[in-house]
Short mmCIF file of C-alpha atoms in Angstrom, two decimals:
data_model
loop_
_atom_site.label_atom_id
_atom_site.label_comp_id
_atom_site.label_asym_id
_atom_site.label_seq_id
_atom_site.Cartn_x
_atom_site.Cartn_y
_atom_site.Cartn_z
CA UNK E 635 116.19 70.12 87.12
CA UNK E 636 118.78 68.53 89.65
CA UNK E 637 121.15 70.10 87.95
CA UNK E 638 119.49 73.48 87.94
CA UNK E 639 118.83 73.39 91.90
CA UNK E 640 122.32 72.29 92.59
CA UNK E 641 124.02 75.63 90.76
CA UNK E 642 121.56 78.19 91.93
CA UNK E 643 123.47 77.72 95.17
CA UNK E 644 126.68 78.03 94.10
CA UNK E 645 126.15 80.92 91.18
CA UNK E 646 126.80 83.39 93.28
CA UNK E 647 130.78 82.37 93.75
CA UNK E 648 130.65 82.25 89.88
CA UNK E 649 129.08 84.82 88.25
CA UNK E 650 131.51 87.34 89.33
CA UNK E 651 130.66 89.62 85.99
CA UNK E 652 128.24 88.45 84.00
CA UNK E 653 125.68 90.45 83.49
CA UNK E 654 124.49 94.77 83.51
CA UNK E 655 121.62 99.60 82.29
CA UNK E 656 121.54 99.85 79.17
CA UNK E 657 120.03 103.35 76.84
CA UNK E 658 122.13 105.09 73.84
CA UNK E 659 125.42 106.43 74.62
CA UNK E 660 125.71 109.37 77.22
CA UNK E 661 128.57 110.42 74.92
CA UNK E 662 126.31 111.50 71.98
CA UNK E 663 124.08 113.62 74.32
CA UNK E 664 126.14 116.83 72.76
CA UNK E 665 127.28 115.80 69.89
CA UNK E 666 125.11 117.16 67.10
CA UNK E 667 124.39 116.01 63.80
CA UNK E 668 123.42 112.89 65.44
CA UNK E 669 120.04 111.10 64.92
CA UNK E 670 119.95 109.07 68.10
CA UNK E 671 120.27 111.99 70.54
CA UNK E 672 116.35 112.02 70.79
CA UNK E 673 116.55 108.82 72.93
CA UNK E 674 118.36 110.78 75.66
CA UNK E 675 116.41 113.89 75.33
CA UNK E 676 113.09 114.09 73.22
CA UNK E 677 113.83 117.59 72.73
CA UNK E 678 116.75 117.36 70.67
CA UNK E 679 115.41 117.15 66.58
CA UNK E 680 117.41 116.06 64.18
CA UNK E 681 119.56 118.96 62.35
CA UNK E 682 119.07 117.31 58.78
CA UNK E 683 115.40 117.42 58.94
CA UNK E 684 114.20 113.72 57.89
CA UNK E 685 115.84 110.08 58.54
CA UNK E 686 115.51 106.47 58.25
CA UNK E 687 117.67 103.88 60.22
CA UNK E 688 118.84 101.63 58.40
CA UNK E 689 116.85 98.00 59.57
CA UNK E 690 118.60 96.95 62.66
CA UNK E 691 121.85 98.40 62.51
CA UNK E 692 120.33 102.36 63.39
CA UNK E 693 121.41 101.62 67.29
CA UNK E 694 123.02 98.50 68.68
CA UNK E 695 123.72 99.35 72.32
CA UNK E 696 124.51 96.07 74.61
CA UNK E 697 125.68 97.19 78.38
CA UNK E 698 127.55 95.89 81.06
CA UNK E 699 127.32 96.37 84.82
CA UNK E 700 128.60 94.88 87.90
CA UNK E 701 130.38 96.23 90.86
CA UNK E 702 132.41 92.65 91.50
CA UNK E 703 134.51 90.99 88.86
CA UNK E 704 136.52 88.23 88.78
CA UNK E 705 139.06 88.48 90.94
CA UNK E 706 136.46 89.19 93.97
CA UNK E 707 135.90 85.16 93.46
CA UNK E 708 139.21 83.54 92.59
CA UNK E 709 142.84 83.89 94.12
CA UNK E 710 146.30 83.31 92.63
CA UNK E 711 147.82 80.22 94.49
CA UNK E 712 151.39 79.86 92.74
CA UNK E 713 150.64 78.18 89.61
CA UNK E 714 146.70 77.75 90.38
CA UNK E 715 143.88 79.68 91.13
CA UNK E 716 141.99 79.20 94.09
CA UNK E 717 138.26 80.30 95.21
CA UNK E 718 137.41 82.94 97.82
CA UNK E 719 136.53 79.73 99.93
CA UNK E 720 139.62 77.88 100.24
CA UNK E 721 141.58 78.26 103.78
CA UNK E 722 144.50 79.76 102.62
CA UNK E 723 142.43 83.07 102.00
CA UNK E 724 141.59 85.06 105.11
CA UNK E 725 137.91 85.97 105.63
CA UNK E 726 138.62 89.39 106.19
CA UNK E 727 140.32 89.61 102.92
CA UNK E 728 137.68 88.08 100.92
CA UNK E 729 134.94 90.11 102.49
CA UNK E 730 136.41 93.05 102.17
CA UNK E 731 135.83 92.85 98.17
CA UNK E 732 132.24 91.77 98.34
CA UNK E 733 129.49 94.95 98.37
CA UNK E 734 126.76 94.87 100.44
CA UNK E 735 124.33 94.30 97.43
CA UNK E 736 126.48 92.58 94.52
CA UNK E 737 124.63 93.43 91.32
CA UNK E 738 125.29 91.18 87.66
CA UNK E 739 123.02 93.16 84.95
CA UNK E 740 123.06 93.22 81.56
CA UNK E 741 120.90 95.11 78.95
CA UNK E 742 120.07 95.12 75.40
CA UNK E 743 118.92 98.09 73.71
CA UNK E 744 118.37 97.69 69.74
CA UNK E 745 116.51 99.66 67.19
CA UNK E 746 114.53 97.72 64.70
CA UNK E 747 113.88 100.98 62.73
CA UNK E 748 113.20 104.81 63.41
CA UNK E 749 111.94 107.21 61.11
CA UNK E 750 112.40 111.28 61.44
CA UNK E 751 110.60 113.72 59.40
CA UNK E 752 109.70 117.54 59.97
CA UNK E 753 105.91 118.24 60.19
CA UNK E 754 103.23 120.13 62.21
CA UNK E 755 105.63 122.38 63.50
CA UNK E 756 108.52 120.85 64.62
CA UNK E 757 110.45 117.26 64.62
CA UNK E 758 108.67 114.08 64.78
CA UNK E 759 109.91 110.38 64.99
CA UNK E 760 108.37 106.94 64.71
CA UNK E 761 110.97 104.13 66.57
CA UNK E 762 110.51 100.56 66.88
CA UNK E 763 112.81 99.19 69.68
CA UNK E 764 113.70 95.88 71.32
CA UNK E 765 114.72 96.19 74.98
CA UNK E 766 116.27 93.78 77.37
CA UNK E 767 116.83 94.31 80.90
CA UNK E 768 118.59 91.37 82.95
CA UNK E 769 120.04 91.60 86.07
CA UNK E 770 121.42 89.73 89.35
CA UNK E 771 121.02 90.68 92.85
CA UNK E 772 123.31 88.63 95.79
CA UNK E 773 123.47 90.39 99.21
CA UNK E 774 127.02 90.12 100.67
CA UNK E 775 125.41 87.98 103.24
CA UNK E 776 124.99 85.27 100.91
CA UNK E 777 129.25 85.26 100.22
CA UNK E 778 129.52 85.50 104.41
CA UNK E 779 127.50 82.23 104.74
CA UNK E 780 129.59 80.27 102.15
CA UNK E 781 132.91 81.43 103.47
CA UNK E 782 132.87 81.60 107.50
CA UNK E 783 130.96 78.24 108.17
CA UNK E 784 130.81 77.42 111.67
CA UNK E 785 132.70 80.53 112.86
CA UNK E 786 129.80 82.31 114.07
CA UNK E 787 128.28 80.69 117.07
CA UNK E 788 124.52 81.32 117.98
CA UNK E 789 123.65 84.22 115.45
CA UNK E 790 121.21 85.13 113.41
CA UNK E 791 120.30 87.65 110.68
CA UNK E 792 118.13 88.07 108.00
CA UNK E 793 118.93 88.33 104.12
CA UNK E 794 116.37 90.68 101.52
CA UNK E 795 116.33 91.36 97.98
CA UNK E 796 118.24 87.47 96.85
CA UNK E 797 117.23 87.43 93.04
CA UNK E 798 116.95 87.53 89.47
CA UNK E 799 114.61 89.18 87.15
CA UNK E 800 114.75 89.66 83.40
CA UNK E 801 112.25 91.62 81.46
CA UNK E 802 111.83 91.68 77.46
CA UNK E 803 109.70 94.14 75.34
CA UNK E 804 109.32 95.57 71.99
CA UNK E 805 108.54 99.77 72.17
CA UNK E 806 106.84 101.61 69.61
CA UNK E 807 108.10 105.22 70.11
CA UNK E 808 106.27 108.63 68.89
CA UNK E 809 108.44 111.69 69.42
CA UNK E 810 107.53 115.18 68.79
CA UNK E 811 110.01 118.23 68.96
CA UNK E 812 109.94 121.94 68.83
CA UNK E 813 111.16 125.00 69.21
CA UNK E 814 108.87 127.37 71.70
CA UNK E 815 111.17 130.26 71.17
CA UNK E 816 115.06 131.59 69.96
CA UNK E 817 116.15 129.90 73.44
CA UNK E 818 113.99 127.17 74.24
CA UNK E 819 113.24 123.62 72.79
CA UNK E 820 110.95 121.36 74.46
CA UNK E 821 109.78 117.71 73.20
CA UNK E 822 108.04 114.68 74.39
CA UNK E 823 107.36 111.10 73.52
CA UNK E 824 104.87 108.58 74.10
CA UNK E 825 105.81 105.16 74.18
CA UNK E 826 103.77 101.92 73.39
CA UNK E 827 105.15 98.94 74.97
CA UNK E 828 104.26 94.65 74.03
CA UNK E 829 105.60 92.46 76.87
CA UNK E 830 107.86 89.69 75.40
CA UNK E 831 108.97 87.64 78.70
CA UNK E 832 108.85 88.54 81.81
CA UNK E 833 110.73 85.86 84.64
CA UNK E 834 111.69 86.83 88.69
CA UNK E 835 112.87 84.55 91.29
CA UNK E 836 113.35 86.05 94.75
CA UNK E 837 114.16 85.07 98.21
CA UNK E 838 112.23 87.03 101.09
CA UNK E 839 113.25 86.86 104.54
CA UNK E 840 115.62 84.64 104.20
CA UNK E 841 116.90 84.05 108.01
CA UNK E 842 120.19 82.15 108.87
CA UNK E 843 120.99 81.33 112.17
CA UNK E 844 124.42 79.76 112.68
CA UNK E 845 126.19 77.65 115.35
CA UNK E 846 129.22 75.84 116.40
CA UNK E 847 127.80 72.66 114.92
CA UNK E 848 125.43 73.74 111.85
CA UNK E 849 123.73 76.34 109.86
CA UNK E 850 120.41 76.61 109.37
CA UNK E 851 118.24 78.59 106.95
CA UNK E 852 114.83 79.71 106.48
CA UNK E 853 112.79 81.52 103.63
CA UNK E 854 110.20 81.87 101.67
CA UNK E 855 110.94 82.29 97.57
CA UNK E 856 108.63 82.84 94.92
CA UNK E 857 108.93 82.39 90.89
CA UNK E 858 106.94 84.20 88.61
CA UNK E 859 107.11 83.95 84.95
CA UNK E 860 105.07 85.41 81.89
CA UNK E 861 102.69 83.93 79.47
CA UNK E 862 104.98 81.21 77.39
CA UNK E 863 107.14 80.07 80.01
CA UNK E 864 105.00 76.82 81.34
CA UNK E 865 105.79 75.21 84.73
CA UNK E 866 105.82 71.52 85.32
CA UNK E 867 104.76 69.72 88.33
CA UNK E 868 105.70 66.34 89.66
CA UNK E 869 103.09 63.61 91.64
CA UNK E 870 103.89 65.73 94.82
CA UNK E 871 103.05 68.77 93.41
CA UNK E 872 106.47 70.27 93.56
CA UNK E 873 108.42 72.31 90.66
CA UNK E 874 109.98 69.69 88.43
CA UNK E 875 110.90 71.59 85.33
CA UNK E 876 109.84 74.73 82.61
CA UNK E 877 109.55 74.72 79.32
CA UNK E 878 108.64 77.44 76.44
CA UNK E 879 105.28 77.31 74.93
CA UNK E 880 104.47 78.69 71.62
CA UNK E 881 104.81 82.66 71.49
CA UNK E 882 102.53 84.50 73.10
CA UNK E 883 102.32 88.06 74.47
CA UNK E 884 103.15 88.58 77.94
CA UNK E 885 101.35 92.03 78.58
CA UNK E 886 101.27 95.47 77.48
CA UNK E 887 102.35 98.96 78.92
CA UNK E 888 103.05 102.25 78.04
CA UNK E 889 105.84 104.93 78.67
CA UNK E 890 106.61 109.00 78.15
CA UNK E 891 109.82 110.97 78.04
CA UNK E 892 109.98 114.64 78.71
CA UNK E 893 112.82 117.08 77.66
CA UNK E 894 113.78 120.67 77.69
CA UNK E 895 116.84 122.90 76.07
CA UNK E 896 117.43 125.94 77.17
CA UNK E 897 120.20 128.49 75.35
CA UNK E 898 121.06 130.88 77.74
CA UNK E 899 123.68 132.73 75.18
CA UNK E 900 125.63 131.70 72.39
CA UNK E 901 127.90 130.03 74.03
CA UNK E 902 126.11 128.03 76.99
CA UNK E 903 123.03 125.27 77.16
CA UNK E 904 121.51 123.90 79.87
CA UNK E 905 118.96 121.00 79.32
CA UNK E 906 116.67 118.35 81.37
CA UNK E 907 115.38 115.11 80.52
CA UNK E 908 113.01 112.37 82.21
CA UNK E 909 112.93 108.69 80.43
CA UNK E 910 111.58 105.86 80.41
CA UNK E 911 108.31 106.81 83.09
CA UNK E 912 105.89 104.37 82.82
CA UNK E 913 104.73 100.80 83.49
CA UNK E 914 104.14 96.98 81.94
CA UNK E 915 101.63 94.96 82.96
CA UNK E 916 102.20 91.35 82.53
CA UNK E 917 99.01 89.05 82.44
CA UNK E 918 98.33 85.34 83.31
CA UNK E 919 101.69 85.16 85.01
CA UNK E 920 102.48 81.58 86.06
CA UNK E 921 103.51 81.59 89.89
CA UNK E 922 105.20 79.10 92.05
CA UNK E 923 106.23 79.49 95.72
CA UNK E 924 107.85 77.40 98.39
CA UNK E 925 106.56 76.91 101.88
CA UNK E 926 109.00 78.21 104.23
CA UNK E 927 111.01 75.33 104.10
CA UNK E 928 114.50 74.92 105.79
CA UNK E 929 117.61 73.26 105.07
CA UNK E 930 120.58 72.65 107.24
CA UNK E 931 124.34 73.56 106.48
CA UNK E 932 127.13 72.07 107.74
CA UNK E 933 130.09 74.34 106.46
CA UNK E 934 132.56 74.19 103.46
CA UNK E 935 135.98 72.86 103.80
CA UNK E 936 139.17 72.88 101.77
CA UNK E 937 137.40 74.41 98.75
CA UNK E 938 139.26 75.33 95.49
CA UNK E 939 139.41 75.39 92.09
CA UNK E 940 141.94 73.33 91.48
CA UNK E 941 141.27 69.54 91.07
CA UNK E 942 142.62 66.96 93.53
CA UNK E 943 145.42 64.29 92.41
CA UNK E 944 142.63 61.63 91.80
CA UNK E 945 140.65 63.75 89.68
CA UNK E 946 137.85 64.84 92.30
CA UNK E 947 136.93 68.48 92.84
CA UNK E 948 136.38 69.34 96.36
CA UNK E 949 134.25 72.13 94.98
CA UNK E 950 131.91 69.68 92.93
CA UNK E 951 131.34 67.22 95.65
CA UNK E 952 130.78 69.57 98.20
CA UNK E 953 128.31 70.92 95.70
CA UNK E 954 126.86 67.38 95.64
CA UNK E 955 126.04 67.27 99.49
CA UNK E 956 124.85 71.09 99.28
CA UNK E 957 122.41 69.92 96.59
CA UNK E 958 120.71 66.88 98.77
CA UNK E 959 120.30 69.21 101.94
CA UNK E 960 119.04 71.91 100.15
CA UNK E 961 116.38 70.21 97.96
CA UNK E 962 113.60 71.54 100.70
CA UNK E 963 114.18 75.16 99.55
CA UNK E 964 113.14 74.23 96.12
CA UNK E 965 110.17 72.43 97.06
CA UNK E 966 108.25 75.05 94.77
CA UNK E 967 104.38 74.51 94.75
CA UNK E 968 101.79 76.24 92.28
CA UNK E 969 100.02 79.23 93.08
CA UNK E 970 98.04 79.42 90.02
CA UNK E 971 98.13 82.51 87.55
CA UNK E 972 98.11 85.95 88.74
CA UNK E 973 98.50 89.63 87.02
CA UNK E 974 102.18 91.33 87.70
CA UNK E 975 103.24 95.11 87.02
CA UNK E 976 106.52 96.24 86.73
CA UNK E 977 107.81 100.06 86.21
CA UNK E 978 110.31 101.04 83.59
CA UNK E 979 113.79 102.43 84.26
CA UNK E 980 113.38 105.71 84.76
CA UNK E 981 116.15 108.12 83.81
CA UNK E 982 116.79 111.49 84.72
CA UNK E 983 119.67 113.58 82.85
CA UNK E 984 120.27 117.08 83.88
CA UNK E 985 123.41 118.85 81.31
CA UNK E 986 125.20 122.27 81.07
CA UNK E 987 127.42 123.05 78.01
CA UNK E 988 129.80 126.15 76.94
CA UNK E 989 131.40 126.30 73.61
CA UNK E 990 134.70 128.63 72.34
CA UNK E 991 136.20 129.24 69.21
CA UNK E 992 132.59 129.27 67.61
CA UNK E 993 131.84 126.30 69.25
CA UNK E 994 134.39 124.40 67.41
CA UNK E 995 134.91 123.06 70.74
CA UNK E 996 132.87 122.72 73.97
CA UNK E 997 133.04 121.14 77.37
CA UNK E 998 129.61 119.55 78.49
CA UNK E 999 128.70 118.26 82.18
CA UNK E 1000 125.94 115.46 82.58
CA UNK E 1001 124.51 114.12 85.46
CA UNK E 1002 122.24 110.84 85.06
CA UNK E 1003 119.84 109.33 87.78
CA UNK E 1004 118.30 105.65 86.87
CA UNK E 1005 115.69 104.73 89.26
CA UNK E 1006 115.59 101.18 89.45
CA UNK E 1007 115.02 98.18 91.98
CA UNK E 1008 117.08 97.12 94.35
CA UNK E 1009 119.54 99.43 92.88
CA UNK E 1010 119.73 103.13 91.66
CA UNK E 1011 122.58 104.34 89.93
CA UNK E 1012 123.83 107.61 89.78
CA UNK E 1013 126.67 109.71 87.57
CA UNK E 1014 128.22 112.76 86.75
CA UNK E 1015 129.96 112.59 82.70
CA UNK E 1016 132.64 115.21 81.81
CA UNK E 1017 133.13 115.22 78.04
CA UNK E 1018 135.09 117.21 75.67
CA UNK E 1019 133.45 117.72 72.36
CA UNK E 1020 135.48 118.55 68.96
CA UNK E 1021 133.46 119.85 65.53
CA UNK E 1022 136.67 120.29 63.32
CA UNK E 1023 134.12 119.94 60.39
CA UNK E 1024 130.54 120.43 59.49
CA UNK E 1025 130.15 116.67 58.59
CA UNK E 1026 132.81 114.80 61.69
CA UNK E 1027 132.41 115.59 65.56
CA UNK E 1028 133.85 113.63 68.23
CA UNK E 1029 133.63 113.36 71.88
CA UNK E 1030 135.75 111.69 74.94
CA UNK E 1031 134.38 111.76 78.35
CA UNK E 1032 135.54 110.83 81.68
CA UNK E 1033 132.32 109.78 84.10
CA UNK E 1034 132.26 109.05 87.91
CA UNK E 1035 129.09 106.61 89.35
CA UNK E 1036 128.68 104.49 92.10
CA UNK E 1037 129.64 101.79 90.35
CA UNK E 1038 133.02 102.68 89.45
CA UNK E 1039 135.22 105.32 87.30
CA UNK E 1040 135.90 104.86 83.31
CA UNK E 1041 136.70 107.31 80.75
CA UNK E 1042 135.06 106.95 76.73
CA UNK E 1043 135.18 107.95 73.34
CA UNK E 1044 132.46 108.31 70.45
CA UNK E 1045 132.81 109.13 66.64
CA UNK E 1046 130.23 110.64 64.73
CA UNK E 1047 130.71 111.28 60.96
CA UNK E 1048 127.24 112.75 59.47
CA UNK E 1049 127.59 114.05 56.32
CA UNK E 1050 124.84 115.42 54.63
CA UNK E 1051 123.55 111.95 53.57
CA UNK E 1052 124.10 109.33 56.01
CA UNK E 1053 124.84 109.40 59.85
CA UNK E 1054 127.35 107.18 61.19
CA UNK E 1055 128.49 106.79 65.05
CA UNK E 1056 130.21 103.63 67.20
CA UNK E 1057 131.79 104.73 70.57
CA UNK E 1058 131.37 103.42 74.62
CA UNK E 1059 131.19 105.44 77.28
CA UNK E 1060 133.08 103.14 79.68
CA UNK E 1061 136.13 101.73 78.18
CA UNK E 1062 138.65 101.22 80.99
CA UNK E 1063 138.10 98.22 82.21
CA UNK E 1064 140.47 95.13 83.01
CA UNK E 1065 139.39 91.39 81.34
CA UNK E 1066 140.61 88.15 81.35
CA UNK E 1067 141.42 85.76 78.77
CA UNK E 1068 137.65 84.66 78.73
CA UNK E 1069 136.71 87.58 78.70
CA UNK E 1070 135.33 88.64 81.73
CA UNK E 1071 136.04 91.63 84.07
CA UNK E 1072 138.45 91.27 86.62
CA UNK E 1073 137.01 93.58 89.33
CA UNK E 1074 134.07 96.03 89.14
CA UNK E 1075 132.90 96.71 85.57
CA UNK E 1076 130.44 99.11 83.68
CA UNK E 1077 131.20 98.51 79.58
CA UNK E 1078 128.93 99.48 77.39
CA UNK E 1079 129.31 99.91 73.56
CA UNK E 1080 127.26 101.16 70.53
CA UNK E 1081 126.99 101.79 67.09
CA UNK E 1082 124.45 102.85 64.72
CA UNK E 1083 123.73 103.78 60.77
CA UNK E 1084 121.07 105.89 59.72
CA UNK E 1085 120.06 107.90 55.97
CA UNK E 1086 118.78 111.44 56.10
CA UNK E 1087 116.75 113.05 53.34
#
């Protein structure tokens, strides 16, 4: 657990890129002959009638997001690499790369199997889903604190939304489709949700005040996990360690999606969808909070990556010291078990399309809204779709968010007996030999294999 207290503190300077929104590719959201499309808007129906994913391979969609990457942390320094706290790097310069909120997320979306079949008037589907949503959250404050040490004198300021949450859940999806007249398609689909595991840590109010001689900082932080995860206490009642319990479900919850398409004329579409509204309640969630402790900084100095000619790391041992003034922040006591609810992502998609030469060809706009907390995330997707053949249609897009510019591509071959698609929506995107992102990156990537009959 030492080890664990002693890294929370420092995993903001090294996390850069980790983590990420994840759904089915925006990219397939005109390309038809698709079977996934329903996920963005349950009033698309499949164009083959009936279908069957094939077990766990019908969508694999993992997602990356963050709006820092590497190189926000570390610094060429001739042959080494140096942190954004060594002296050599100018605060101003460092700052300047850090966002005000610095988000790490990362989401899982994967189908376990989905059935489509044409009955009581329209287009149905049955979906079983696994969804993970992980993310991140480090207010630029937090980079500030590590990096100016004692060149503030006698201020103060307060720090919100410091934390992590990660919420896991299997969906049971039932989709309906149909067509209300020659121009417009409406669906809807109701969405059963069993809580996996649920886990939050957060820091409210956190207040530093800093001074020519010290730092000190105040808080209040709170832990809250879902049934299976078990806390352990030591004699003085303080956090110790976790550990998993036999399976057990965390909670249940239930979701809807609404969509509409609308054919104005041959050659132009407009459409609307809402995702993803709904809730999870988690039950007998294990709590621990601290009690407004405080914990005393006196400044890094010196700090780098690279090792010292005796084999010492400045970084580790300043680490070390951080760790023994800091222990009063993680002086976590037990609150007992309490109920927790927590909303879904919530996605809202709003499209336009026109096709020429017979719609061999069309250019589509879409503009996505995800509702989220502390973050929403907005976009606007240009794509350019090709339908050379009745059985192969392709799209590559060019999208513009607020987390940072990319362009895309996405293959779909659907022949009349089996559906086949892999693609991303954010491709450009800079890594390093470890593969992580050098500066801001949303990646995302997905492919999927499905049977019709």
């Amino acid at each position: 657990m030492n080890k664990v207290k002693k890294y929370i503190l420092v995993a903001a300077a090294l996390l850069a890129a980790t983590s990420a929104g994840a759904q089915t590719l925006n990219s397939l959201y005109f390309l038809e002959g698709n079977n996934q499309r329903h996920k963005l808007n349950p009033a698309f129906a499949s164009e083959r009638g009936g279908f069957v994913t094939f077990p766990l391979l019908g969508n694999i969609n993992p997602t990356l997001n963050s709006n820092i990457g590497l190189g926000t942390v570390l610094y060429p320094q001739g042959d080494e690499m140096v942190t954004f706290l060594h002296p050599s790097i100018p605060a101003d310069e460092a700052m300047s790369k850090f966002k005000s909120m610095n988000v790490f997320e990362f989401d899982l979306n994967l189908d376990i199997l989905t059935v489509g079949f044409n009955a009581w008037g329209g287009s149905n589907t049955i979906g079983i889903a696994l969804r993970s949503q992980s993310g991140m959250y480090v207010p630029k404050g937090i980079f500030q604190f590590l990096k100016e040490g004692q060149s503030y004198n006698g201020q103060e300021f307060d720090i919100d939304n410091l934390g992590f949450q990660s919420q896991n859940y299997v969906e049971l999806a039932l989709g309906h489709a149909r067509k209300i007249n020659d121009k417009l398609q409406v669906g809807a689909k109701v969405k059963f949700l069993v809580g996996g595991l649920y886990a939050k840590a957060s820091a409210e109010n956190m207040r530093i005040y800093m001074s020519d001689n010290e730092w000190r900082i105040s808080e209040r932080s709170k832990i809250i996990a879902s049934s299976g995860i078990n806390y352990e206490f030591d004699e003085d009642g303080n956090l110790s360690d976790f550990n998993m319990d036999s399976y057990q479900i965390g909670g249940y919850g239930l979701g809807l999606d609404l969509g509409a398409v609308y054919r104005i004329n041959e050659e132009a579409t407009v459409s609307l969808a809402i995702t993803d509204i709904g809730f999870i309640s988690w039950k007998d969630c294990a709590v621990a909070e601290n009690r407004n402790q405080e914990f005393v900084y006196n400044g890094f100095d010196n700090i780098g990556a690279e090792d010292n000619p005796d084999g010492s790391n400045d970084f580790d041992d300043a680490a070390d010291e951080l760790e023994e003034s800091a222990k009063n922040l993680f002086n976590f006591k037990d609150s007992g078990k309490q109920g927790h609810t927590t909303s879904l992502y919530t996605t809202i998609r709003a499209a336009g399309e026109y096709g020429l030469l017979k719609n061999k060809i069309s250019f589509g706009l879409l503009a996505t809204l995800r509702l989220g907390t502390p973050r929403v995330y907005s976009e606007a997707m240009v794509t350019a779709n090709f339908r050379p053949s009745s059985w192969f249609n392709a799209a590559i897009n060019g999208s513009f968010s607020n987390v940072r510019s990319s362009m895309g591509a996405t293959l779909n071959f659907h022949p009349r007996a089996v559906n086949f698609f892999i693609g991303t929506d954010y491709l450009l995107a800079k890594f390093s030999k470890q593969i992580i992102p050098v500066n801001a990156a949303k990646f995302n990537m997905a492919m999927g294999l499905s049977f019709n009959f």
